[in-house]
Amino acid sequence: MDRSRFIKELTPRRNTGEQLRLHILWLLMIRVMLFTLLIAVTVVLQTKGRDIILPPPAVTMAFLSVVFIYSIGSAGLLQNKIRHLTRFGLIQLLSDAIFAALLVGGTGCSQSIFTPVFIFPVIAGGLSLSRTGGLIAAAASSILYGAILACEYLGYIPQFYAQTRYVPPTDYLSLTNVYSVYGITFFTIGLLSNLLAGRLRNTEEALSRTFVQFDRLNQLYKQVFDDIGTGIVTVDGRNRITSCNPAFARITGFAAADLVGLAFTSILPAAMLTETDQSRQVADLQRKDGSILRIRHTFAHLNLPPDPTLDEPGETQCKVITVQDVSLLEQMERQVRAAEKMAAIGELSAAIAHDFRNPIAAISGSAQLLKNVHAADSSPDPLSRANRHLTEIILRESARMEKTITDFLQFARPSALTPEWFDLRRLTEETIRQVKGRESCPLAAAMELDIPDHLDCWADRQLVQILLTHLLENSCAAAVQTSTWPVLIRARENQEGGRNAISIAVIDQGPGIAENIHEVIFTPFFSTKANCAGLGLSIVKQIAEQHSGNVKLQEPAGGQGCVLEVCLPLPALPDEY
């Protein structure tokens, strides 16, 4: 058996069977060592001139050989995982009692100096086996010792006693007295060993339960410490990092092993770890890659006992620091505040815009009446011509203001969805006819459709028409700038995010959109055109998102122009659930 296996065999077990097997193994080892040591010491003393009764060397060697062979054989059986360990242990205890009886019977019987060896199986039985183990061993030892004394009194003794200092007993009362003393001693030790073994077992069970609870608590602590998203750092009295969890390593960008031993202020110079301020503090942390991260940290004291291996003062003033990345949280808070502000402004603006509609309608109606009157007056008078010109200006600007108010109310107060199935090609053709009748798009403008016949779309028909109107007006305005036609409207059914969807793309050959404004073109009130409210693409995006879709600006195939694609998901079919 090598050293590692030997140490493993001596390691305490939680399992009762394994523990008993370990105890029996110890019993076999102690038996060999004890008998060998006792006989060796006796031989040494005898050679020194001490008058000690000892069997002839051949008998002694034979006895030791039997002990060795029997113990080795028992150990071999023990390695085979025998089923009845308690019965095997009792056999070993009775064997020890028999070996003790042979040793005592061969070294002087009642005059033997090895009589206390009977105590060994008694103690071993009380500690290793059940509560009756010590008593069984005590009873066996008493019976065997009584048999030795009876044989001695009757004269059945070894012949080599004649060559020793052995004196035969003449009084049975003295033998009875010796037997009584040792018998009571055996049973007393058996009872005490049983009592001690019971207390040891109770203590061991309590310790085992405590160990299991501590192990579970330790695993829970480690799991929380490793998996929590908040960074946790412990520092000593000098604010040097003693441990940190993976979350803190991720926040800082350093490896956990590289952080241990560093001063916490070297990682976060703005940290305030003072007694007067233990509230949550927000600071900027520079990560390993140089990027700045907004974090919030707080700390608390750890009342740890002093480390006996450290003589430096202040090691008990440890702290635990929690560090949390709040950059995203602060960004969300800013967005929420901005959204609330915009919502309030939007409500107020929508109310004002709604109130503007009535006077604009009155102005537009009055201007239309004046236009009809001036149309009947064909006088070349300069005043009449000026009146007609001013009336046309009033009508044009009133229409533009009416459109701006309509777009603003559409953006500020989006209507509820009423989705239905409709033919997308037919709706697009209707929208093209409406757009061609407006000032922004000449009647001769060329628009091409690339939409399959009977391509049905599931959406709010009116909102999709508004969406197409804004896209076509923007594309027509871009095409007018460069006089490059046609404007292409293409639609297909494809897969988007694992679902069937209708993709609508409006492609023009205009000057395109500068790359530096790609991120802001869908922002409300942003426009590159004069006399434009900048709500067209914002409304397009809003309508697409109302339908759980999206709108994307894509690169044109030829490198010129603009491609705006809207994706509108279709409802899932029953077999897709």
Coordinates of C-alpha atoms in Angstrom, one line a residue:
M1 CA 0.0 0.0 0.0
D2 CA 1.6 3.3 -1.1
R3 CA 1.6 6.4 1.0
S4 CA -1.3 8.2 -0.6
R5 CA -3.5 5.2 -0.3
F6 CA -2.5 4.7 3.3
I7 CA -3.4 8.3 4.1
K8 CA -6.7 7.9 2.3
E9 CA -7.5 4.8 4.4
L10 CA -7.0 6.8 7.6
T11 CA -9.2 9.7 6.5
P12 CA -12.5 9.9 8.5
R13 CA -15.6 8.7 6.7
R14 CA -19.2 9.9 7.0
N15 CA -20.6 6.6 6.1
T16 CA -21.1 4.3 9.2
G17 CA -20.0 1.1 7.3
E18 CA -16.9 2.8 6.0
Q19 CA -16.1 4.1 9.5
L20 CA -16.4 0.7 11.0
R21 CA -14.2 -0.8 8.3
L22 CA -11.6 1.9 9.1
H23 CA -11.8 1.1 12.8
I24 CA -11.3 -2.6 12.2
L25 CA -8.3 -1.8 10.0
W26 CA -6.8 0.2 12.8
L27 CA -7.5 -2.7 15.2
L28 CA -5.5 -5.1 13.0
M29 CA -2.6 -2.7 12.8
I30 CA -2.5 -2.0 16.5
R31 CA -2.7 -5.7 17.3
V32 CA 0.4 -6.5 15.2
M33 CA 2.3 -3.5 16.6
L34 CA 1.2 -4.2 20.2
F35 CA 2.1 -7.9 20.4
T36 CA 5.3 -7.4 18.5
L37 CA 6.4 -4.5 20.7
L38 CA 5.5 -6.2 24.0
I39 CA 7.4 -9.4 23.1
A40 CA 10.4 -7.4 21.8
V41 CA 10.5 -5.3 25.0
T42 CA 10.3 -8.5 27.1
V43 CA 13.1 -10.1 25.1
V44 CA 15.3 -7.1 25.6
L45 CA 14.6 -7.0 29.4
Q46 CA 15.3 -10.7 29.7
T47 CA 18.7 -10.3 28.0
K48 CA 19.4 -7.5 30.5
G49 CA 19.2 -10.1 33.3
R50 CA 15.6 -9.5 34.4
D51 CA 13.9 -12.6 35.5
I52 CA 10.8 -12.6 33.2
I53 CA 8.8 -15.6 32.2
L54 CA 9.0 -16.0 28.5
P55 CA 8.3 -19.0 26.2
P56 CA 11.2 -20.6 24.2
P57 CA 12.2 -18.5 21.1
A58 CA 10.6 -21.0 18.7
V59 CA 7.3 -20.8 20.5
T60 CA 7.5 -17.0 20.6
M61 CA 8.2 -16.8 16.9
A62 CA 5.4 -19.2 16.1
F63 CA 3.0 -17.1 18.1
L64 CA 4.1 -13.9 16.4
S65 CA 3.8 -15.6 13.0
V66 CA 0.3 -16.7 13.7
V67 CA -0.6 -13.1 14.8
F68 CA 1.0 -11.7 11.6
I69 CA -0.6 -14.2 9.2
Y70 CA -4.0 -13.9 10.8
S71 CA -4.0 -10.1 10.8
I72 CA -2.8 -9.9 7.2
G73 CA -5.5 -12.4 6.1
S74 CA -8.1 -10.5 8.0
A75 CA -7.0 -7.2 6.3
G76 CA -7.2 -8.9 2.9
L77 CA -10.8 -10.0 3.6
L78 CA -11.6 -6.5 4.8
Q79 CA -10.5 -5.1 1.4
N80 CA -13.1 -7.3 -0.3
K81 CA -16.0 -5.3 1.1
I82 CA -17.4 -8.1 3.3
R83 CA -21.1 -7.7 4.0
H84 CA -21.3 -8.3 7.8
L85 CA -18.8 -5.9 9.2
T86 CA -20.2 -6.0 12.7
R87 CA -19.9 -9.8 12.8
F88 CA -16.4 -9.6 11.4
G89 CA -15.5 -7.0 14.0
L90 CA -16.7 -9.2 16.9
I91 CA -14.7 -12.1 15.5
Q92 CA -11.6 -9.9 15.5
L93 CA -12.3 -8.8 19.1
L94 CA -12.6 -12.5 20.2
S95 CA -9.4 -13.3 18.3
D96 CA -7.6 -10.5 20.2
A97 CA -8.9 -11.9 23.5
I98 CA -7.7 -15.4 22.5
F99 CA -4.3 -14.0 21.5
A100 CA -4.1 -12.1 24.8
A101 CA -5.0 -15.4 26.6
L102 CA -2.3 -17.3 24.8
L103 CA 0.2 -14.5 25.7
V104 CA -0.8 -14.5 29.3
G105 CA -0.9 -18.3 29.5
G106 CA 2.6 -18.6 28.0
T107 CA 4.2 -15.9 30.3
G108 CA 3.2 -17.0 33.8
C109 CA -0.6 -17.2 34.0
S110 CA -1.5 -15.4 37.2
Q111 CA 2.1 -14.1 37.5
S112 CA 2.3 -12.8 33.9
I113 CA 3.1 -9.2 33.4
F114 CA 0.9 -9.1 30.2
T115 CA -2.5 -9.6 31.9
P116 CA -3.5 -5.9 31.2
V117 CA -3.4 -6.8 27.5
F118 CA -6.9 -8.2 27.9
I119 CA -8.0 -4.5 28.2
F120 CA -7.1 -3.9 24.6
P121 CA -10.0 -5.8 23.0
V122 CA -12.4 -4.4 25.7
I123 CA -11.6 -0.8 24.8
A124 CA -11.5 -1.6 21.1
G125 CA -15.0 -3.2 21.3
G126 CA -16.5 -0.3 23.2
L127 CA -15.1 2.3 20.8
S128 CA -15.6 0.5 17.5
L129 CA -18.7 -1.6 17.7
S130 CA -22.1 -1.0 19.2
R131 CA -22.7 -0.5 22.9
T132 CA -22.5 -4.3 23.6
G133 CA -19.2 -4.6 21.8
G134 CA -17.2 -3.6 24.9
L135 CA -19.3 -5.9 27.2
I136 CA -18.9 -8.9 24.9
A137 CA -15.1 -8.3 24.8
A138 CA -15.1 -7.9 28.6
A139 CA -17.0 -11.1 29.0
A140 CA -14.7 -13.0 26.7
S141 CA -11.6 -11.7 28.4
S142 CA -13.0 -12.6 31.8
I143 CA -14.0 -16.1 30.7
L144 CA -10.6 -16.7 29.1
Y145 CA -8.7 -15.3 32.0
G146 CA -10.8 -17.4 34.4
A147 CA -10.0 -20.5 32.3
I148 CA -6.2 -19.7 32.5
L149 CA -6.4 -19.4 36.3
A150 CA -8.4 -22.6 36.6
C151 CA -5.9 -24.5 34.5
E152 CA -3.1 -23.0 36.5
Y153 CA -4.7 -24.1 39.8
L154 CA -5.3 -27.6 38.4
G155 CA -1.7 -27.9 37.3
Y156 CA -2.2 -27.6 33.5
I157 CA 0.8 -25.4 32.8
P158 CA 3.5 -25.4 30.1
Q159 CA 6.5 -27.6 30.9
F160 CA 9.1 -24.7 30.3
Y161 CA 7.8 -23.1 33.5
A162 CA 10.1 -25.4 35.5
Q163 CA 13.1 -23.5 34.1
T164 CA 11.8 -20.1 35.1
R165 CA 11.0 -18.3 38.4
Y166 CA 7.4 -19.4 38.2
V167 CA 5.9 -20.4 41.6
P168 CA 2.8 -22.6 41.5
P169 CA -0.2 -21.1 43.5
T170 CA -1.2 -23.0 46.6
D171 CA -4.3 -21.0 47.6
Y172 CA -7.3 -20.8 45.4
L173 CA -8.5 -17.7 47.3
S174 CA -5.6 -15.7 46.0
L175 CA -6.4 -16.7 42.4
T176 CA -10.1 -15.9 43.1
N177 CA -9.0 -12.4 44.3
V178 CA -6.9 -11.8 41.2
Y179 CA -9.7 -13.0 39.0
S180 CA -12.2 -10.8 40.7
V181 CA -10.0 -7.7 40.5
Y182 CA -9.3 -8.2 36.8
G183 CA -12.9 -9.3 36.0
I184 CA -14.4 -6.1 37.6
T185 CA -11.7 -4.1 35.8
F186 CA -12.6 -5.6 32.4
F187 CA -16.3 -4.9 32.8
T188 CA -15.7 -1.4 34.2
I189 CA -13.5 -0.5 31.3
G190 CA -16.1 -2.0 28.9
L191 CA -18.9 0.1 30.4
L192 CA -16.7 3.3 30.4
S193 CA -15.6 2.6 26.8
N194 CA -19.2 2.1 25.8
L195 CA -20.2 5.4 27.5
L196 CA -17.3 7.2 25.9
A197 CA -18.1 5.7 22.5
G198 CA -21.7 6.8 22.8
R199 CA -20.7 10.4 23.5
L200 CA -18.2 10.3 20.7
R201 CA -20.8 9.1 18.3
N202 CA -23.3 11.8 19.4
T203 CA -20.6 14.4 19.0
E204 CA -19.6 13.0 15.6
E205 CA -23.2 13.1 14.4
A206 CA -23.6 16.7 15.5
L207 CA -20.3 17.6 14.0
S208 CA -21.3 15.9 10.7
R209 CA -24.6 17.8 10.6
T210 CA -22.7 21.0 11.3
F211 CA -20.2 20.2 8.6
V212 CA -23.0 19.5 6.1
Q213 CA -24.8 22.8 7.0
F214 CA -21.5 24.7 6.7
D215 CA -20.7 23.0 3.4
R216 CA -24.2 24.0 2.0
L217 CA -23.8 27.5 3.4
N218 CA -20.3 27.8 1.8
Q219 CA -21.6 26.6 -1.5
L220 CA -24.5 29.0 -1.4
Y221 CA -22.1 31.9 -0.5
K222 CA -19.7 30.9 -3.3
Q223 CA -22.6 30.6 -5.8
V224 CA -24.0 34.0 -4.9
F225 CA -20.5 35.5 -4.8
D226 CA -19.6 34.2 -8.3
D227 CA -22.9 34.6 -10.1
I228 CA -24.3 37.9 -8.7
G229 CA -24.1 40.8 -11.2
T230 CA -23.0 43.3 -8.7
G231 CA -19.2 43.6 -8.1
I232 CA -18.1 42.6 -4.5
V233 CA -14.7 43.5 -3.2
T234 CA -13.2 42.9 0.3
V235 CA -10.3 45.1 1.4
D236 CA -8.1 45.0 4.5
G237 CA -7.3 47.9 6.9
R238 CA -5.0 49.5 4.4
N239 CA -7.7 49.3 1.7
R240 CA -5.8 46.7 -0.2
I241 CA -8.0 44.2 -2.2
T242 CA -8.1 40.8 -0.6
S243 CA -10.7 39.2 -2.8
C244 CA -13.2 40.1 -5.6
N245 CA -15.9 38.3 -7.5
P246 CA -16.0 37.8 -11.3
A247 CA -18.6 40.6 -11.7
F248 CA -16.0 43.2 -10.3
A249 CA -13.4 41.7 -12.7
R250 CA -15.8 42.2 -15.6
I251 CA -16.6 45.8 -14.6
T252 CA -12.9 46.8 -14.3
G253 CA -11.7 44.7 -17.2
F254 CA -8.9 43.2 -15.1
A255 CA -8.3 39.6 -14.2
A256 CA -9.3 38.7 -10.6
A257 CA -5.8 37.4 -9.8
D258 CA -4.3 40.8 -10.9
L259 CA -6.6 42.8 -8.7
V260 CA -5.8 41.0 -5.4
G261 CA -3.1 43.0 -3.5
L262 CA -3.8 46.3 -5.3
A263 CA -5.0 49.3 -3.4
F264 CA -8.7 49.9 -4.1
T265 CA -8.1 53.6 -4.6
S266 CA -5.7 52.7 -7.5
I267 CA -8.7 51.1 -9.3
L268 CA -11.2 53.8 -8.2
P269 CA -9.4 57.0 -7.1
A270 CA -12.7 58.8 -6.5
A271 CA -13.8 56.2 -3.9
M272 CA -14.7 57.7 -0.5
L273 CA -14.2 54.9 2.1
T274 CA -14.5 57.1 5.2
E275 CA -16.5 56.8 8.4
T276 CA -18.5 60.0 7.7
D277 CA -19.9 58.9 4.3
Q278 CA -21.1 55.4 3.9
S279 CA -23.9 56.3 1.5
R280 CA -24.1 55.2 -2.1
Q281 CA -21.6 57.2 -4.2
V282 CA -21.4 57.6 -8.0
A283 CA -18.1 57.9 -9.7
D284 CA -16.3 57.3 -13.0
L285 CA -14.2 54.2 -13.3
Q286 CA -11.5 53.8 -15.9
R287 CA -11.4 50.2 -17.2
K288 CA -8.3 48.4 -18.3
D289 CA -9.0 49.2 -21.9
G290 CA -9.2 52.9 -21.1
S291 CA -12.9 53.3 -21.4
I292 CA -14.8 55.2 -18.7
L293 CA -17.7 53.5 -16.9
R294 CA -20.2 55.1 -14.6
I295 CA -20.4 53.1 -11.4
R296 CA -22.1 53.3 -8.0
H297 CA -20.4 51.9 -4.9
T298 CA -21.0 51.5 -1.2
F299 CA -19.2 49.8 1.6
A300 CA -19.7 48.3 5.1
H301 CA -17.3 47.1 7.8
L302 CA -16.4 43.5 8.3
N303 CA -15.8 42.7 12.0
L304 CA -13.3 39.9 11.4
P305 CA -11.1 38.5 14.2
P306 CA -7.4 39.3 13.8
D307 CA -5.3 37.0 11.7
P308 CA -2.8 35.3 14.1
T309 CA -0.3 35.0 11.2
L310 CA -0.2 38.8 10.7
D311 CA 1.5 41.2 13.2
E312 CA 0.5 44.3 11.3
P313 CA -2.0 46.5 13.1
G314 CA -5.4 47.3 11.6
E315 CA -5.9 44.1 9.8
T316 CA -9.3 43.7 11.5
Q317 CA -10.6 46.9 9.9
C318 CA -11.7 45.1 6.8
K319 CA -14.5 46.4 4.5
V320 CA -16.8 44.9 1.9
I321 CA -17.5 47.1 -1.1
T322 CA -20.2 46.6 -3.6
V323 CA -19.7 48.1 -7.1
Q324 CA -22.5 48.4 -9.7
D325 CA -22.4 49.5 -13.3
V326 CA -25.1 52.3 -13.5
S327 CA -24.1 53.7 -16.9
L328 CA -27.1 51.9 -18.6
L329 CA -29.4 52.8 -15.7
E330 CA -28.5 56.5 -15.9
Q331 CA -28.9 56.4 -19.6
M332 CA -32.4 54.9 -19.1
E333 CA -33.2 57.5 -16.5
R334 CA -32.2 60.2 -18.9
Q335 CA -34.3 58.6 -21.6
V336 CA -37.3 58.3 -19.3
R337 CA -37.0 62.0 -18.2
A338 CA -36.7 63.0 -21.9
A339 CA -39.7 60.9 -22.8
E340 CA -41.7 62.4 -20.0
K341 CA -40.7 65.9 -21.1
M342 CA -41.5 65.1 -24.7
A343 CA -44.8 63.6 -23.8
A344 CA -45.8 66.7 -21.8
I345 CA -44.7 68.9 -24.7
G346 CA -46.4 66.7 -27.2
E347 CA -49.7 66.8 -25.3
L348 CA -49.5 70.6 -25.0
S349 CA -48.5 71.0 -28.7
A350 CA -51.2 68.6 -29.8
A351 CA -53.8 70.7 -28.0
I352 CA -52.5 73.9 -29.5
A353 CA -52.3 72.4 -33.0
H354 CA -55.9 71.2 -32.7
D355 CA -57.0 74.6 -31.7
F356 CA -55.2 76.1 -34.7
R357 CA -57.2 74.0 -37.2
N358 CA -60.4 76.1 -36.8
P359 CA -58.9 79.5 -37.6
I360 CA -56.8 78.0 -40.4
A361 CA -60.0 76.5 -41.9
A362 CA -61.7 79.9 -41.6
I363 CA -58.7 81.6 -43.2
S364 CA -58.5 79.0 -46.0
G365 CA -62.2 79.2 -46.7
S366 CA -62.2 83.0 -46.8
A367 CA -59.2 83.0 -49.1
Q368 CA -61.0 80.5 -51.4
L369 CA -64.0 82.8 -51.6
L370 CA -61.8 85.8 -52.4
K371 CA -60.1 83.7 -55.1
N372 CA -63.4 82.9 -56.7
V373 CA -64.4 86.6 -56.6
H374 CA -61.0 87.6 -58.1
A375 CA -61.2 84.9 -60.7
A376 CA -64.4 86.5 -62.1
D377 CA -62.6 89.9 -62.2
S378 CA -60.4 89.8 -65.3
S379 CA -59.4 93.5 -65.0
P380 CA -55.8 94.2 -65.8
D381 CA -55.7 96.6 -62.9
P382 CA -52.5 96.1 -60.9
L383 CA -54.4 96.1 -57.6
S384 CA -56.6 93.2 -58.8
R385 CA -53.6 91.3 -59.9
A386 CA -51.9 91.8 -56.5
N387 CA -55.1 90.7 -54.8
R388 CA -55.2 87.5 -56.8
H389 CA -51.5 86.8 -56.1
L390 CA -51.9 87.4 -52.4
T391 CA -54.9 85.1 -52.3
E392 CA -53.0 82.3 -53.9
I393 CA -50.2 82.8 -51.3
I394 CA -52.7 82.6 -48.5
L395 CA -54.3 79.4 -49.9
R396 CA -50.9 77.7 -50.5
E397 CA -49.5 78.5 -47.1
S398 CA -52.8 77.5 -45.4
A399 CA -52.6 74.2 -47.1
R400 CA -49.0 73.7 -46.0
M401 CA -49.9 74.6 -42.4
E402 CA -52.9 72.3 -42.5
K403 CA -50.6 69.4 -43.7
T404 CA -48.1 70.2 -41.0
I405 CA -50.8 70.2 -38.3
T406 CA -52.2 66.9 -39.7
D407 CA -48.8 65.3 -39.6
F408 CA -48.1 66.6 -36.1
L409 CA -51.4 65.3 -34.7
Q410 CA -50.8 62.0 -36.4
F411 CA -47.4 61.8 -34.7
A412 CA -48.5 63.1 -31.3
R413 CA -51.8 61.2 -31.1
P414 CA -51.4 58.0 -33.2
S415 CA -54.7 56.3 -33.9
A416 CA -55.5 52.8 -32.6
L417 CA -54.8 49.9 -35.0
T418 CA -57.6 48.2 -36.9
P419 CA -55.7 45.6 -38.9
E420 CA -57.3 43.8 -41.8
W421 CA -56.3 41.9 -45.0
F422 CA -56.1 44.0 -48.1
D423 CA -54.4 43.9 -51.5
L424 CA -51.1 45.8 -51.2
R425 CA -50.7 46.5 -54.9
R426 CA -54.2 48.1 -55.2
L427 CA -53.5 50.3 -52.2
T428 CA -50.2 51.4 -53.6
E429 CA -51.7 52.3 -56.9
E430 CA -54.3 54.5 -55.1
T431 CA -51.6 56.2 -53.1
I432 CA -49.6 56.9 -56.2
R433 CA -52.6 58.7 -57.8
Q434 CA -53.0 60.8 -54.7
V435 CA -49.3 61.7 -54.5
K436 CA -49.2 62.7 -58.2
G437 CA -51.9 65.2 -57.6
R438 CA -49.8 67.1 -55.0
E439 CA -47.4 70.0 -55.6
S440 CA -44.3 68.0 -54.4
C441 CA -44.8 65.5 -57.2
P442 CA -45.4 66.4 -60.9
L443 CA -48.1 64.6 -62.8
A444 CA -45.6 63.3 -65.3
A445 CA -43.5 61.7 -62.5
A446 CA -42.6 58.1 -63.4
M447 CA -43.3 55.5 -60.7
E448 CA -42.9 51.8 -61.2
L449 CA -44.5 49.0 -59.2
D450 CA -42.7 45.7 -58.5
I451 CA -45.4 44.1 -56.4
P452 CA -46.9 40.7 -57.1
D453 CA -50.5 40.5 -57.9
H454 CA -52.8 39.6 -55.0
L455 CA -50.0 40.1 -52.4
D456 CA -52.1 40.5 -49.3
C457 CA -51.0 42.5 -46.3
W458 CA -52.3 42.3 -42.7
A459 CA -52.2 45.8 -41.3
D460 CA -54.2 49.0 -40.7
R461 CA -55.1 50.0 -44.3
Q462 CA -55.3 53.7 -43.6
L463 CA -52.0 53.9 -41.6
V464 CA -50.2 51.9 -44.4
Q465 CA -51.5 54.4 -46.9
I466 CA -50.2 57.3 -44.8
L467 CA -46.9 55.5 -44.5
L468 CA -46.6 55.0 -48.3
T469 CA -47.6 58.7 -48.9
H470 CA -44.8 60.0 -46.8
L471 CA -42.2 57.7 -48.4
L472 CA -43.4 58.5 -51.9
E473 CA -43.4 62.3 -51.2
N474 CA -39.8 62.1 -50.0
S475 CA -38.7 60.0 -52.9
C476 CA -40.4 62.3 -55.4
A477 CA -38.9 65.4 -53.8
A478 CA -35.4 63.8 -54.1
A479 CA -36.0 62.7 -57.7
V480 CA -37.2 66.2 -58.7
Q481 CA -33.9 67.6 -57.4
T482 CA -31.8 65.5 -59.8
S483 CA -34.5 64.9 -62.5
T484 CA -33.7 61.1 -62.2
W485 CA -36.7 58.8 -62.6
P486 CA -38.4 56.4 -62.0
V487 CA -39.2 55.9 -58.3
L488 CA -39.5 52.1 -57.7
I489 CA -41.9 50.6 -55.1
R490 CA -41.1 47.0 -54.5
A491 CA -42.8 44.6 -52.1
R492 CA -42.2 40.9 -51.2
E493 CA -43.1 38.4 -48.6
N494 CA -40.1 37.1 -46.7
Q495 CA -38.8 35.9 -43.3
E496 CA -38.0 38.5 -40.6
G497 CA -37.0 37.3 -37.2
G498 CA -38.4 33.8 -37.8
R499 CA -41.8 35.1 -38.9
N500 CA -43.4 35.8 -42.2
A501 CA -43.5 39.5 -43.1
I502 CA -44.3 41.9 -45.9
S503 CA -41.2 44.0 -46.9
I504 CA -42.0 47.3 -48.7
A505 CA -39.1 49.2 -50.3
V506 CA -39.2 52.6 -51.9
I507 CA -36.2 53.3 -54.1
D508 CA -35.3 56.6 -55.7
Q509 CA -32.4 57.9 -57.8
G510 CA -32.0 61.2 -56.0
P511 CA -28.9 62.6 -54.2
G512 CA -29.3 60.2 -51.3
I513 CA -28.9 60.8 -47.6
A514 CA -25.5 61.9 -46.2
E515 CA -23.9 59.3 -44.0
N516 CA -23.4 61.6 -41.1
I517 CA -27.2 62.0 -40.6
H518 CA -28.2 58.4 -41.0
E519 CA -28.8 58.2 -37.2
V520 CA -31.1 61.2 -37.0
I521 CA -33.3 61.1 -40.1
F522 CA -36.1 59.4 -38.1
T523 CA -35.9 62.0 -35.3
P524 CA -39.0 64.2 -35.0
F525 CA -38.7 67.7 -36.6
F526 CA -35.4 66.9 -38.4
S527 CA -35.4 67.7 -42.0
T528 CA -33.0 68.7 -44.8
K529 CA -35.7 70.4 -46.8
A530 CA -36.9 74.0 -46.5
N531 CA -40.4 74.7 -45.4
C532 CA -40.8 71.1 -44.0
A533 CA -41.8 70.1 -40.5
G534 CA -39.6 67.1 -40.5
L535 CA -42.2 64.6 -39.3
G536 CA -42.6 62.4 -42.4
L537 CA -40.0 59.7 -41.6
S538 CA -40.9 59.9 -37.9
I539 CA -44.5 59.0 -38.7
V540 CA -43.3 56.2 -41.0
K541 CA -41.2 54.7 -38.1
Q542 CA -44.0 55.2 -35.6
I543 CA -46.5 53.4 -37.9
A544 CA -44.1 50.5 -38.5
E545 CA -43.4 50.1 -34.8
Q546 CA -47.2 50.1 -34.1
H547 CA -47.4 47.0 -36.3
S548 CA -44.4 45.4 -34.5
G549 CA -42.3 46.0 -37.5
N550 CA -39.4 48.3 -38.4
V551 CA -38.0 50.6 -41.0
K552 CA -34.4 50.5 -42.3
L553 CA -32.3 52.7 -44.4
Q554 CA -30.3 50.5 -46.9
E555 CA -27.5 51.2 -49.3
P556 CA -28.7 51.4 -52.9
A557 CA -27.4 48.8 -55.4
G558 CA -25.9 51.4 -57.8
G559 CA -24.4 53.6 -55.1
Q560 CA -26.8 56.5 -55.8
G561 CA -30.2 57.3 -54.5
C562 CA -31.9 56.1 -51.4
V563 CA -33.6 52.8 -50.3
L564 CA -36.1 52.9 -47.4
E565 CA -37.5 49.5 -46.5
V566 CA -40.4 48.9 -44.1
C567 CA -41.1 45.5 -42.7
L568 CA -44.6 44.6 -41.4
P569 CA -45.0 41.1 -39.8
L570 CA -47.8 38.8 -40.8
P571 CA -49.9 37.0 -38.2
A572 CA -48.6 33.5 -37.3
L573 CA -50.4 30.5 -38.8
P574 CA -52.0 27.9 -36.4
D575 CA -49.3 25.3 -37.1
E576 CA -46.5 27.8 -36.2
Y577 CA -47.5 27.8 -32.6

